[in-house]
């Protein structure tokens, strides 16, 4: 339930009664004013072994140290102050200077741990911290002090369990959201000239139609403002975005499930070879930037900003800086809008442009050196609640938003603040600055938890939703299936992936289809010689073990 003035009044009244009566039981089972916490039916008197705090104790000031790999800002903005007011908890952010992974490894090696740790969920650091006993299982804490965690996370808790069946962390940005990711980003103004029936979206391009579009552009515009034109360029520094876009077109997933149900490297899928040959055909036809493989991000953005490029690959927000320049210099429709291209014999609804994990981005854990894990879990439970989510992502009620007709309603100046200068406004207000325990999607009143990114959708957002929402799929079953980091098998996997990346790049840029095929065949042979089948056996076993654990 979202926080209201009535809840403020009720919480204060209940607390005063508890203090007058000298009651030793924690009636809310969470922090005062949490609104969404259910009562603890079996609350124990203060001082018992469970460490359960009374309502008065739960508001006593406490400071928790927090390593957040995403931010080093001080916990002093209005949202932070409101969190402390509601929970009595002040957070001391540990600055993630330099490389966060190096800092996390150093903390683990020195046993110098903060109370709460946020690290990348997909990295092997989580397993290292679990193996070292540096972070504690949360199951009992959640069962006793996390009613909001249980309600909000639901089955996600089942799926983020470790192989021993225990939960060691809570994720953020969890829950599958049907928000697009990759697409072919095409200048809409030029598309209206060259393929007007496709410009407003809703109807995907066939592979041959897309090639024809690129061809027609090059024919009509050999140069623009004296600059040679490029039909399609790509960010060579982000190979995942390059292949992710084309894999989406062919309906490819992170791994290939063969006819016997075994999980194999994606290049073993026959459609992967078709994808490479299609890209090679575009390249040999002079339709792909000849320098794409050596494009650094800034060079790629400069090419897009020049106005001489028709299309690019990647997440639809990747060209953001270039789009801002194109919009300013040429106009709204000169931006690169996201569209869908569909490979032959692929159902448009089975394309896979939207690779998203329902299990989230980061892992947030309680360290073994935390001196008050119960209080910490109550703090977490408040932030994970719907009320906490709106505080973190919308700001303070009556200051940044109001409840009108049963719906959270942002104040106009807040929306404008994010439009004018997102980063500084987030830092100034605290809105969306602390992305802890964030859930994707809407709250119970239908408004999105993510105010800045989801409340008012840009024309680009709307085009992405129109063209690519049905391409979203959950990568969670495939996340982190490889060998454990630091093992000989992990080194083999790295070698196999290096072979794959280098060969795919060469095959795309081959001088003929025959040469592209030869490079692809040699890649498969080199991968086998490097031990790819051993790695695949590990991946396959981990996949089946995960299926068993989840079920």
PDB file of N, CA and C in Angstrom, residues 90-147:
ATOM      1  N   UNK A  90      20.541   5.333   8.885  1.00  0.00           N
ATOM      2  CA  UNK A  90      21.377   6.185   8.035  1.00  0.00           C
ATOM      3  C   UNK A  90      22.362   5.287   7.302  1.00  0.00           C
ATOM      4  N   UNK A  91      22.511   5.530   6.013  1.00  0.00           N
ATOM      5  CA  UNK A  91      23.435   4.725   5.216  1.00  0.00           C
ATOM      6  C   UNK A  91      24.726   5.488   4.982  1.00  0.00           C
ATOM      7  N   UNK A  92      25.826   4.821   5.251  1.00  0.00           N
ATOM      8  CA  UNK A  92      27.145   5.373   4.942  1.00  0.00           C
ATOM      9  C   UNK A  92      27.639   4.665   3.682  1.00  0.00           C
ATOM     10  N   UNK A  93      27.558   5.383   2.567  1.00  0.00           N
ATOM     11  CA  UNK A  93      27.950   4.791   1.286  1.00  0.00           C
ATOM     12  C   UNK A  93      29.464   4.702   1.205  1.00  0.00           C
ATOM     13  N   UNK A  94      29.957   3.521   0.866  1.00  0.00           N
ATOM     14  CA  UNK A  94      31.386   3.351   0.655  1.00  0.00           C
ATOM     15  C   UNK A  94      31.684   3.636  -0.814  1.00  0.00           C
ATOM     16  N   UNK A  95      32.581   4.545  -1.046  1.00  0.00           N
ATOM     17  CA  UNK A  95      32.861   4.998  -2.399  1.00  0.00           C
ATOM     18  C   UNK A  95      33.459   3.877  -3.257  1.00  0.00           C
ATOM     19  N   UNK A  96      32.806   3.525  -4.381  1.00  0.00           N
ATOM     20  CA  UNK A  96      33.356   2.492  -5.271  1.00  0.00           C
ATOM     21  C   UNK A  96      34.367   3.089  -6.237  1.00  0.00           C
ATOM     22  N   UNK A  97      35.436   3.672  -5.708  1.00  0.00           N
ATOM     23  CA  UNK A  97      36.437   4.300  -6.567  1.00  0.00           C
ATOM     24  C   UNK A  97      37.153   3.246  -7.401  1.00  0.00           C
ATOM     25  N   UNK A  98      37.561   3.655  -8.593  1.00  0.00           N
ATOM     26  CA  UNK A  98      38.270   2.731  -9.470  1.00  0.00           C
ATOM     27  C   UNK A  98      37.348   1.650 -10.003  1.00  0.00           C
ATOM     28  N   UNK A  99      37.881   0.456 -10.139  1.00  0.00           N
ATOM     29  CA  UNK A  99      37.129  -0.686 -10.652  1.00  0.00           C
ATOM     30  C   UNK A  99      36.371  -1.354  -9.503  1.00  0.00           C
ATOM     31  N   UNK A 100      35.022  -1.345  -9.524  1.00  0.00           N
ATOM     32  CA  UNK A 100      34.264  -1.940  -8.418  1.00  0.00           C
ATOM     33  C   UNK A 100      34.599  -3.403  -8.181  1.00  0.00           C
ATOM     34  N   UNK A 101      34.841  -4.165  -9.267  1.00  0.00           N
ATOM     35  CA  UNK A 101      35.152  -5.590  -9.103  1.00  0.00           C
ATOM     36  C   UNK A 101      36.456  -5.779  -8.332  1.00  0.00           C
ATOM     37  N   UNK A 102      37.437  -4.923  -8.622  1.00  0.00           N
ATOM     38  CA  UNK A 102      38.711  -5.006  -7.892  1.00  0.00           C
ATOM     39  C   UNK A 102      38.506  -4.689  -6.421  1.00  0.00           C
ATOM     40  N   UNK A 103      37.679  -3.678  -6.156  1.00  0.00           N
ATOM     41  CA  UNK A 103      37.386  -3.302  -4.773  1.00  0.00           C
ATOM     42  C   UNK A 103      36.673  -4.445  -4.044  1.00  0.00           C
ATOM     43  N   UNK A 104      35.733  -5.090  -4.722  1.00  0.00           N
ATOM     44  CA  UNK A 104      34.997  -6.203  -4.116  1.00  0.00           C
ATOM     45  C   UNK A 104      35.928  -7.376  -3.827  1.00  0.00           C
ATOM     46  N   UNK A 105      36.841  -7.657  -4.739  1.00  0.00           N
ATOM     47  CA  UNK A 105      37.818  -8.728  -4.509  1.00  0.00           C
ATOM     48  C   UNK A 105      38.738  -8.389  -3.335  1.00  0.00           C
ATOM     49  N   UNK A 106      39.148  -7.131  -3.256  1.00  0.00           N
ATOM     50  CA  UNK A 106      40.021  -6.696  -2.159  1.00  0.00           C
ATOM     51  C   UNK A 106      39.300  -6.798  -0.823  1.00  0.00           C
ATOM     52  N   UNK A 107      38.046  -6.369  -0.774  1.00  0.00           N
ATOM     53  CA  UNK A 107      37.268  -6.464   0.463  1.00  0.00           C
ATOM     54  C   UNK A 107      37.157  -7.907   0.922  1.00  0.00           C
ATOM     55  N   UNK A 108      36.947  -8.807  -0.049  1.00  0.00           N
ATOM     56  CA  UNK A 108      36.797 -10.223   0.293  1.00  0.00           C
ATOM     57  C   UNK A 108      38.113 -10.791   0.813  1.00  0.00           C
ATOM     58  N   UNK A 109      39.210 -10.447   0.147  1.00  0.00           N
ATOM     59  CA  UNK A 109      40.527 -10.976   0.545  1.00  0.00           C
ATOM     60  C   UNK A 109      40.954 -10.463   1.918  1.00  0.00           C
ATOM     61  N   UNK A 110      40.625  -9.195   2.213  1.00  0.00           N
ATOM     62  CA  UNK A 110      41.045  -8.594   3.480  1.00  0.00           C
ATOM     63  C   UNK A 110      40.044  -8.826   4.605  1.00  0.00           C
ATOM     64  N   UNK A 111      38.875  -9.355   4.250  1.00  0.00           N
ATOM     65  CA  UNK A 111      37.802  -9.585   5.216  1.00  0.00           C
ATOM     66  C   UNK A 111      37.320  -8.272   5.831  1.00  0.00           C
ATOM     67  N   UNK A 112      37.498  -7.175   5.088  1.00  0.00           N
ATOM     68  CA  UNK A 112      37.049  -5.860   5.529  1.00  0.00           C
ATOM     69  C   UNK A 112      35.734  -5.567   4.815  1.00  0.00           C
ATOM     70  N   UNK A 113      34.641  -6.009   5.429  1.00  0.00           N
ATOM     71  CA  UNK A 113      33.348  -6.002   4.748  1.00  0.00           C
ATOM     72  C   UNK A 113      32.402  -4.953   5.313  1.00  0.00           C
ATOM     73  N   UNK A 114      31.638  -4.284   4.450  1.00  0.00           N
ATOM     74  CA  UNK A 114      30.584  -3.379   4.921  1.00  0.00           C
ATOM     75  C   UNK A 114      29.378  -4.192   5.370  1.00  0.00           C
ATOM     76  N   UNK A 115      28.379  -3.527   5.908  1.00  0.00           N
ATOM     77  CA  UNK A 115      27.180  -4.232   6.381  1.00  0.00           C
ATOM     78  C   UNK A 115      26.340  -4.783   5.234  1.00  0.00           C
ATOM     79  N   UNK A 116      26.253  -4.014   4.147  1.00  0.00           N
ATOM     80  CA  UNK A 116      25.462  -4.404   2.977  1.00  0.00           C
ATOM     81  C   UNK A 116      26.334  -4.260   1.734  1.00  0.00           C
ATOM     82  N   UNK A 117      26.208  -5.206   0.830  1.00  0.00           N
ATOM     83  CA  UNK A 117      27.046  -5.210  -0.376  1.00  0.00           C
ATOM     84  C   UNK A 117      26.162  -5.353  -1.607  1.00  0.00           C
ATOM     85  N   UNK A 118      26.361  -4.460  -2.578  1.00  0.00           N
ATOM     86  CA  UNK A 118      25.687  -4.569  -3.871  1.00  0.00           C
ATOM     87  C   UNK A 118      26.732  -4.828  -4.939  1.00  0.00           C
ATOM     88  N   UNK A 119      26.575  -5.958  -5.646  1.00  0.00           N
ATOM     89  CA  UNK A 119      27.509  -6.327  -6.724  1.00  0.00           C
ATOM     90  C   UNK A 119      26.722  -6.882  -7.891  1.00  0.00           C
ATOM     91  N   UNK A 120      27.374  -7.042  -9.008  1.00  0.00           N
ATOM     92  CA  UNK A 120      26.700  -7.554 -10.197  1.00  0.00           C
ATOM     93  C   UNK A 120      26.244  -8.989  -9.973  1.00  0.00           C
ATOM     94  N   UNK A 121      24.967  -9.244 -10.230  1.00  0.00           N
ATOM     95  CA  UNK A 121      24.415 -10.574  -9.997  1.00  0.00           C
ATOM     96  C   UNK A 121      25.007 -11.616 -10.949  1.00  0.00           C
ATOM     97  N   UNK A 122      25.376 -11.173 -12.147  1.00  0.00           N
ATOM     98  CA  UNK A 122      25.855 -12.124 -13.156  1.00  0.00           C
ATOM     99  C   UNK A 122      27.340 -12.422 -13.040  1.00  0.00           C
ATOM    100  N   UNK A 123      28.048 -11.680 -12.197  1.00  0.00           N
ATOM    101  CA  UNK A 123      29.493 -11.921 -12.063  1.00  0.00           C
ATOM    102  C   UNK A 123      29.753 -13.102 -11.139  1.00  0.00           C
ATOM    103  N   UNK A 124      30.966 -13.635 -11.243  1.00  0.00           N
ATOM    104  CA  UNK A 124      31.325 -14.770 -10.384  1.00  0.00           C
ATOM    105  C   UNK A 124      31.614 -14.333  -8.952  1.00  0.00           C
ATOM    106  N   UNK A 125      31.620 -13.015  -8.714  1.00  0.00           N
ATOM    107  CA  UNK A 125      31.879 -12.514  -7.365  1.00  0.00           C
ATOM    108  C   UNK A 125      30.841 -13.004  -6.366  1.00  0.00           C
ATOM    109  N   UNK A 126      29.604 -13.130  -6.818  1.00  0.00           N
ATOM    110  CA  UNK A 126      28.555 -13.603  -5.907  1.00  0.00           C
ATOM    111  C   UNK A 126      28.909 -14.990  -5.387  1.00  0.00           C
ATOM    112  N   UNK A 127      29.303 -15.878  -6.285  1.00  0.00           N
ATOM    113  CA  UNK A 127      29.683 -17.229  -5.870  1.00  0.00           C
ATOM    114  C   UNK A 127      30.911 -17.212  -4.969  1.00  0.00           C
ATOM    115  N   UNK A 128      31.864 -16.313  -5.247  1.00  0.00           N
ATOM    116  CA  UNK A 128      33.059 -16.198  -4.401  1.00  0.00           C
ATOM    117  C   UNK A 128      32.665 -15.795  -2.978  1.00  0.00           C
ATOM    118  N   UNK A 129      31.787 -14.823  -2.867  1.00  0.00           N
ATOM    119  CA  UNK A 129      31.363 -14.348  -1.552  1.00  0.00           C
ATOM    120  C   UNK A 129      30.583 -15.432  -0.802  1.00  0.00           C
ATOM    121  N   UNK A 130      29.778 -16.191  -1.533  1.00  0.00           N
ATOM    122  CA  UNK A 130      29.028 -17.278  -0.890  1.00  0.00           C
ATOM    123  C   UNK A 130      29.985 -18.366  -0.413  1.00  0.00           C
ATOM    124  N   UNK A 131      30.915 -18.773  -1.287  1.00  0.00           N
ATOM    125  CA  UNK A 131      31.871 -19.845  -0.945  1.00  0.00           C
ATOM    126  C   UNK A 131      32.735 -19.473   0.257  1.00  0.00           C
ATOM    127  N   UNK A 132      33.064 -18.180   0.356  1.00  0.00           N
ATOM    128  CA  UNK A 132      33.910 -17.724   1.460  1.00  0.00           C
ATOM    129  C   UNK A 132      33.123 -17.498   2.748  1.00  0.00           C
ATOM    130  N   UNK A 133      31.811 -17.634   2.678  1.00  0.00           N
ATOM    131  CA  UNK A 133      30.983 -17.380   3.860  1.00  0.00           C
ATOM    132  C   UNK A 133      30.928 -15.907   4.222  1.00  0.00           C
ATOM    133  N   UNK A 134      31.206 -15.030   3.241  1.00  0.00           N
ATOM    134  CA  UNK A 134      31.259 -13.591   3.510  1.00  0.00           C
ATOM    135  C   UNK A 134      29.880 -12.951   3.568  1.00  0.00           C
ATOM    136  N   UNK A 135      28.885 -13.594   2.970  1.00  0.00           N
ATOM    137  CA  UNK A 135      27.510 -13.088   3.042  1.00  0.00           C
ATOM    138  C   UNK A 135      26.629 -14.182   3.642  1.00  0.00           C
ATOM    139  N   UNK A 136      25.574 -13.766   4.321  1.00  0.00           N
ATOM    140  CA  UNK A 136      24.782 -14.713   5.110  1.00  0.00           C
ATOM    141  C   UNK A 136      23.517 -15.135   4.367  1.00  0.00           C
ATOM    142  N   UNK A 137      23.028 -16.352   4.614  1.00  0.00           N
ATOM    143  CA  UNK A 137      21.726 -16.758   4.056  1.00  0.00           C
ATOM    144  C   UNK A 137      20.622 -15.858   4.616  1.00  0.00           C
ATOM    145  N   UNK A 138      19.675 -15.520   3.760  1.00  0.00           N
ATOM    146  CA  UNK A 138      18.623 -14.579   4.154  1.00  0.00           C
ATOM    147  C   UNK A 138      17.287 -15.245   4.458  1.00  0.00           C
ATOM    148  N   UNK A 139      17.187 -16.549   4.246  1.00  0.00           N
ATOM    149  CA  UNK A 139      15.889 -17.222   4.299  1.00  0.00           C
ATOM    150  C   UNK A 139      15.151 -16.999   5.616  1.00  0.00           C
ATOM    151  N   UNK A 140      15.816 -17.234   6.750  1.00  0.00           N
ATOM    152  CA  UNK A 140      15.151 -17.058   8.046  1.00  0.00           C
ATOM    153  C   UNK A 140      14.805 -15.599   8.298  1.00  0.00           C
ATOM    154  N   UNK A 141      15.712 -14.706   7.914  1.00  0.00           N
ATOM    155  CA  UNK A 141      15.461 -13.277   8.101  1.00  0.00           C
ATOM    156  C   UNK A 141      14.243 -12.838   7.293  1.00  0.00           C
ATOM    157  N   UNK A 142      14.150 -13.339   6.062  1.00  0.00           N
ATOM    158  CA  UNK A 142      13.003 -12.988   5.211  1.00  0.00           C
ATOM    159  C   UNK A 142      11.716 -13.558   5.797  1.00  0.00           C
ATOM    160  N   UNK A 143      11.776 -14.813   6.253  1.00  0.00           N
ATOM    161  CA  UNK A 143      10.585 -15.462   6.805  1.00  0.00           C
ATOM    162  C   UNK A 143      10.068 -14.731   8.033  1.00  0.00           C
ATOM    163  N   UNK A 144      10.983 -14.211   8.867  1.00  0.00           N
ATOM    164  CA  UNK A 144      10.575 -13.584  10.124  1.00  0.00           C
ATOM    165  C   UNK A 144      10.347 -12.076  10.018  1.00  0.00           C
ATOM    166  N   UNK A 145      11.099 -11.423   9.138  1.00  0.00           N
ATOM    167  CA  UNK A 145      11.067  -9.959   9.125  1.00  0.00           C
ATOM    168  C   UNK A 145      10.889  -9.367   7.722  1.00  0.00           C
ATOM    169  N   UNK A 146      10.521 -10.176   6.756  1.00  0.00           N
ATOM    170  CA  UNK A 146      10.422  -9.674   5.396  1.00  0.00           C
ATOM    171  C   UNK A 146       9.103  -9.958   4.703  1.00  0.00           C
ATOM    172  N   UNK A 147       7.966  -9.577   5.287  1.00  0.00           N
ATOM    173  CA  UNK A 147       6.685  -9.853   4.621  1.00  0.00           C
ATOM    174  C   UNK A 147       6.563  -9.154   3.270  1.00  0.00           C
TER     175      UNK A 147
END
